[in-house]
């Protein structure tokens, strides 16, 4: 997690950092064995997704008490409302950005599962 925080600090303060915690079960019954690798590979595939306003980080969600999606800017955690306002300052919509992300993530999960068979 410390590595993730340090990487996030390196991102420009002009971009929203979005941390998405992914449940291992989304990769199938043995997902716990693949989730770390998948998160790393998927992050690389998401580098250009809305890269003008945000940067995506993926992490395994082993603790269900942790929220699924977390927003931060310049190292400070933001509420969803503040994240929405930040994205709107670029004339963009956070719901649409997240919908594109979820579509891409679903595609990446399906590709990953197909390859490990």
PDB file of C-alpha atoms in Angstrom:
ATOM      1  CA  UNK A   1       0.000   0.000   0.000  1.00  0.00           C
ATOM      2  CA  UNK A   2       2.907   2.373   0.751  1.00  0.00           C
ATOM      3  CA  UNK A   3       4.154   1.892  -2.812  1.00  0.00           C
ATOM      4  CA  UNK A   4       0.693   2.771  -4.094  1.00  0.00           C
ATOM      5  CA  UNK A   5       0.597   5.957  -2.015  1.00  0.00           C
ATOM      6  CA  UNK A   6       4.051   6.995  -3.208  1.00  0.00           C
ATOM      7  CA  UNK A   7       3.053   6.388  -6.827  1.00  0.00           C
ATOM      8  CA  UNK A   8      -0.075   8.457  -6.333  1.00  0.00           C
ATOM      9  CA  UNK A   9       1.995  11.343  -4.980  1.00  0.00           C
ATOM     10  CA  UNK A  10       4.038  11.348  -8.156  1.00  0.00           C
ATOM     11  CA  UNK A  11       0.923  11.957 -10.245  1.00  0.00           C
ATOM     12  CA  UNK A  12       0.333  15.576 -11.133  1.00  0.00           C
ATOM     13  CA  UNK A  13      -1.807  17.505  -8.660  1.00  0.00           C
ATOM     14  CA  UNK A  14      -3.936  18.389 -11.675  1.00  0.00           C
ATOM     15  CA  UNK A  15      -5.285  14.837 -11.955  1.00  0.00           C
ATOM     16  CA  UNK A  16      -7.783  13.002  -9.834  1.00  0.00           C
ATOM     17  CA  UNK A  17      -6.339   9.754  -8.518  1.00  0.00           C
ATOM     18  CA  UNK A  18      -8.948   7.006  -8.472  1.00  0.00           C
ATOM     19  CA  UNK A  19      -8.192   3.889  -6.461  1.00  0.00           C
ATOM     20  CA  UNK A  20     -10.478   0.996  -7.320  1.00  0.00           C
ATOM     21  CA  UNK A  21     -10.383  -1.984  -4.991  1.00  0.00           C
ATOM     22  CA  UNK A  22     -11.210  -5.147  -6.874  1.00  0.00           C
ATOM     23  CA  UNK A  23     -12.595  -8.279  -5.253  1.00  0.00           C
ATOM     24  CA  UNK A  24     -10.542 -11.398  -6.057  1.00  0.00           C
ATOM     25  CA  UNK A  25     -13.726 -13.393  -6.733  1.00  0.00           C
ATOM     26  CA  UNK A  26     -14.310 -11.438  -9.944  1.00  0.00           C
ATOM     27  CA  UNK A  27     -11.528 -13.565 -11.460  1.00  0.00           C
ATOM     28  CA  UNK A  28     -13.202 -16.838 -10.559  1.00  0.00           C
ATOM     29  CA  UNK A  29     -12.869 -19.271  -7.665  1.00  0.00           C
ATOM     30  CA  UNK A  30      -9.062 -19.090  -7.740  1.00  0.00           C
ATOM     31  CA  UNK A  31      -9.065 -15.313  -8.160  1.00  0.00           C
ATOM     32  CA  UNK A  32      -7.123 -14.795  -4.955  1.00  0.00           C
ATOM     33  CA  UNK A  33      -4.150 -16.422  -6.715  1.00  0.00           C
ATOM     34  CA  UNK A  34      -4.365 -14.022  -9.660  1.00  0.00           C
ATOM     35  CA  UNK A  35      -5.644 -10.711  -8.295  1.00  0.00           C
ATOM     36  CA  UNK A  36      -2.262  -9.027  -7.721  1.00  0.00           C
ATOM     37  CA  UNK A  37      -1.041  -9.836 -11.226  1.00  0.00           C
ATOM     38  CA  UNK A  38      -4.358  -8.841 -12.750  1.00  0.00           C
ATOM     39  CA  UNK A  39      -4.383  -5.475 -10.967  1.00  0.00           C
ATOM     40  CA  UNK A  40      -0.896  -4.695 -12.257  1.00  0.00           C
ATOM     41  CA  UNK A  41      -1.704  -5.733 -15.842  1.00  0.00           C
ATOM     42  CA  UNK A  42      -5.065  -3.943 -15.834  1.00  0.00           C
ATOM     43  CA  UNK A  43      -3.498  -0.711 -14.530  1.00  0.00           C
ATOM     44  CA  UNK A  44      -1.207  -0.704 -17.551  1.00  0.00           C
ATOM     45  CA  UNK A  45      -4.199  -1.145 -19.855  1.00  0.00           C
ATOM     46  CA  UNK A  46      -5.986   1.764 -18.154  1.00  0.00           C
ATOM     47  CA  UNK A  47      -3.142   4.291 -18.394  1.00  0.00           C
ATOM     48  CA  UNK A  48      -4.800   6.210 -21.228  1.00  0.00           C
ATOM     49  CA  UNK A  49      -8.378   6.023 -19.942  1.00  0.00           C
ATOM     50  CA  UNK A  50      -9.392   9.646 -19.284  1.00  0.00           C
ATOM     51  CA  UNK A  51      -5.721  10.369 -18.683  1.00  0.00           C
ATOM     52  CA  UNK A  52      -6.313  14.080 -19.206  1.00  0.00           C
ATOM     53  CA  UNK A  53      -8.159  14.325 -15.857  1.00  0.00           C
ATOM     54  CA  UNK A  54      -7.505  11.167 -13.845  1.00  0.00           C
ATOM     55  CA  UNK A  55      -5.133   8.327 -13.097  1.00  0.00           C
ATOM     56  CA  UNK A  56      -6.365   4.846 -12.176  1.00  0.00           C
ATOM     57  CA  UNK A  57      -4.919   2.564  -9.536  1.00  0.00           C
ATOM     58  CA  UNK A  58      -6.198  -0.953  -8.904  1.00  0.00           C
ATOM     59  CA  UNK A  59      -5.690  -2.887  -5.700  1.00  0.00           C
ATOM     60  CA  UNK A  60      -7.056  -6.165  -4.352  1.00  0.00           C
ATOM     61  CA  UNK A  61      -9.988  -5.754  -1.976  1.00  0.00           C
ATOM     62  CA  UNK A  62      -9.241  -8.337   0.670  1.00  0.00           C
ATOM     63  CA  UNK A  63     -10.895  -6.270   3.414  1.00  0.00           C
ATOM     64  CA  UNK A  64     -14.567  -5.692   2.647  1.00  0.00           C
ATOM     65  CA  UNK A  65     -14.604  -2.880   5.208  1.00  0.00           C
ATOM     66  CA  UNK A  66     -12.573  -0.775   2.784  1.00  0.00           C
ATOM     67  CA  UNK A  67     -14.570   1.242   0.292  1.00  0.00           C
ATOM     68  CA  UNK A  68     -14.517   0.008  -3.291  1.00  0.00           C
ATOM     69  CA  UNK A  69     -13.581   3.317  -4.889  1.00  0.00           C
ATOM     70  CA  UNK A  70     -11.529   6.128  -3.371  1.00  0.00           C
ATOM     71  CA  UNK A  71     -10.721   9.527  -4.834  1.00  0.00           C
ATOM     72  CA  UNK A  72      -7.750  11.707  -4.007  1.00  0.00           C
ATOM     73  CA  UNK A  73      -6.052  14.841  -5.247  1.00  0.00           C
ATOM     74  CA  UNK A  74      -2.553  15.969  -4.313  1.00  0.00           C
ATOM     75  CA  UNK A  75      -2.354  13.170  -1.741  1.00  0.00           C
ATOM     76  CA  UNK A  76      -5.603  14.120   0.014  1.00  0.00           C
ATOM     77  CA  UNK A  77      -8.651  11.866   0.032  1.00  0.00           C
ATOM     78  CA  UNK A  78     -11.747  13.498  -1.471  1.00  0.00           C
ATOM     79  CA  UNK A  79     -15.413  12.764  -1.018  1.00  0.00           C
ATOM     80  CA  UNK A  80     -17.295  11.677  -4.121  1.00  0.00           C
ATOM     81  CA  UNK A  81     -19.019  15.086  -4.219  1.00  0.00           C
ATOM     82  CA  UNK A  82     -15.667  16.886  -4.336  1.00  0.00           C
ATOM     83  CA  UNK A  83     -14.397  14.457  -6.986  1.00  0.00           C
ATOM     84  CA  UNK A  84     -17.505  15.215  -9.074  1.00  0.00           C
ATOM     85  CA  UNK A  85     -16.865  18.965  -8.775  1.00  0.00           C
ATOM     86  CA  UNK A  86     -13.218  18.540  -9.727  1.00  0.00           C
ATOM     87  CA  UNK A  87     -14.104  16.523 -12.836  1.00  0.00           C
ATOM     88  CA  UNK A  88     -16.859  18.986 -13.749  1.00  0.00           C
ATOM     89  CA  UNK A  89     -14.238  21.772 -13.769  1.00  0.00           C
ATOM     90  CA  UNK A  90     -12.914  20.010 -16.903  1.00  0.00           C
ATOM     91  CA  UNK A  91     -16.426  19.891 -18.415  1.00  0.00           C
ATOM     92  CA  UNK A  92     -16.554  16.139 -17.859  1.00  0.00           C
ATOM     93  CA  UNK A  93     -18.854  13.843 -15.909  1.00  0.00           C
ATOM     94  CA  UNK A  94     -17.572  11.435 -13.253  1.00  0.00           C
ATOM     95  CA  UNK A  95     -20.473   9.010 -13.780  1.00  0.00           C
ATOM     96  CA  UNK A  96     -19.573   8.725 -17.484  1.00  0.00           C
ATOM     97  CA  UNK A  97     -15.878   8.304 -16.683  1.00  0.00           C
ATOM     98  CA  UNK A  98     -16.675   5.537 -14.203  1.00  0.00           C
ATOM     99  CA  UNK A  99     -19.011   3.855 -16.684  1.00  0.00           C
ATOM    100  CA  UNK A 100     -16.222   3.761 -19.312  1.00  0.00           C
ATOM    101  CA  UNK A 101     -13.869   2.416 -16.640  1.00  0.00           C
ATOM    102  CA  UNK A 102     -16.294  -0.340 -15.645  1.00  0.00           C
ATOM    103  CA  UNK A 103     -16.830  -1.322 -19.288  1.00  0.00           C
ATOM    104  CA  UNK A 104     -13.072  -1.513 -19.856  1.00  0.00           C
ATOM    105  CA  UNK A 105     -12.518  -3.374 -16.585  1.00  0.00           C
ATOM    106  CA  UNK A 106     -15.176  -5.945 -17.502  1.00  0.00           C
ATOM    107  CA  UNK A 107     -13.476  -6.440 -20.866  1.00  0.00           C
ATOM    108  CA  UNK A 108     -10.072  -6.889 -19.178  1.00  0.00           C
ATOM    109  CA  UNK A 109     -11.494  -9.370 -16.644  1.00  0.00           C
ATOM    110  CA  UNK A 110     -13.099 -11.427 -19.426  1.00  0.00           C
ATOM    111  CA  UNK A 111      -9.855 -11.447 -21.420  1.00  0.00           C
ATOM    112  CA  UNK A 112      -7.834 -12.455 -18.365  1.00  0.00           C
ATOM    113  CA  UNK A 113     -10.199 -15.294 -17.471  1.00  0.00           C
ATOM    114  CA  UNK A 114     -10.183 -16.544 -21.078  1.00  0.00           C
ATOM    115  CA  UNK A 115      -6.355 -16.612 -21.136  1.00  0.00           C
ATOM    116  CA  UNK A 116      -5.952 -18.561 -17.905  1.00  0.00           C
ATOM    117  CA  UNK A 117      -8.208 -21.388 -19.073  1.00  0.00           C
TER     118      UNK A 117
END
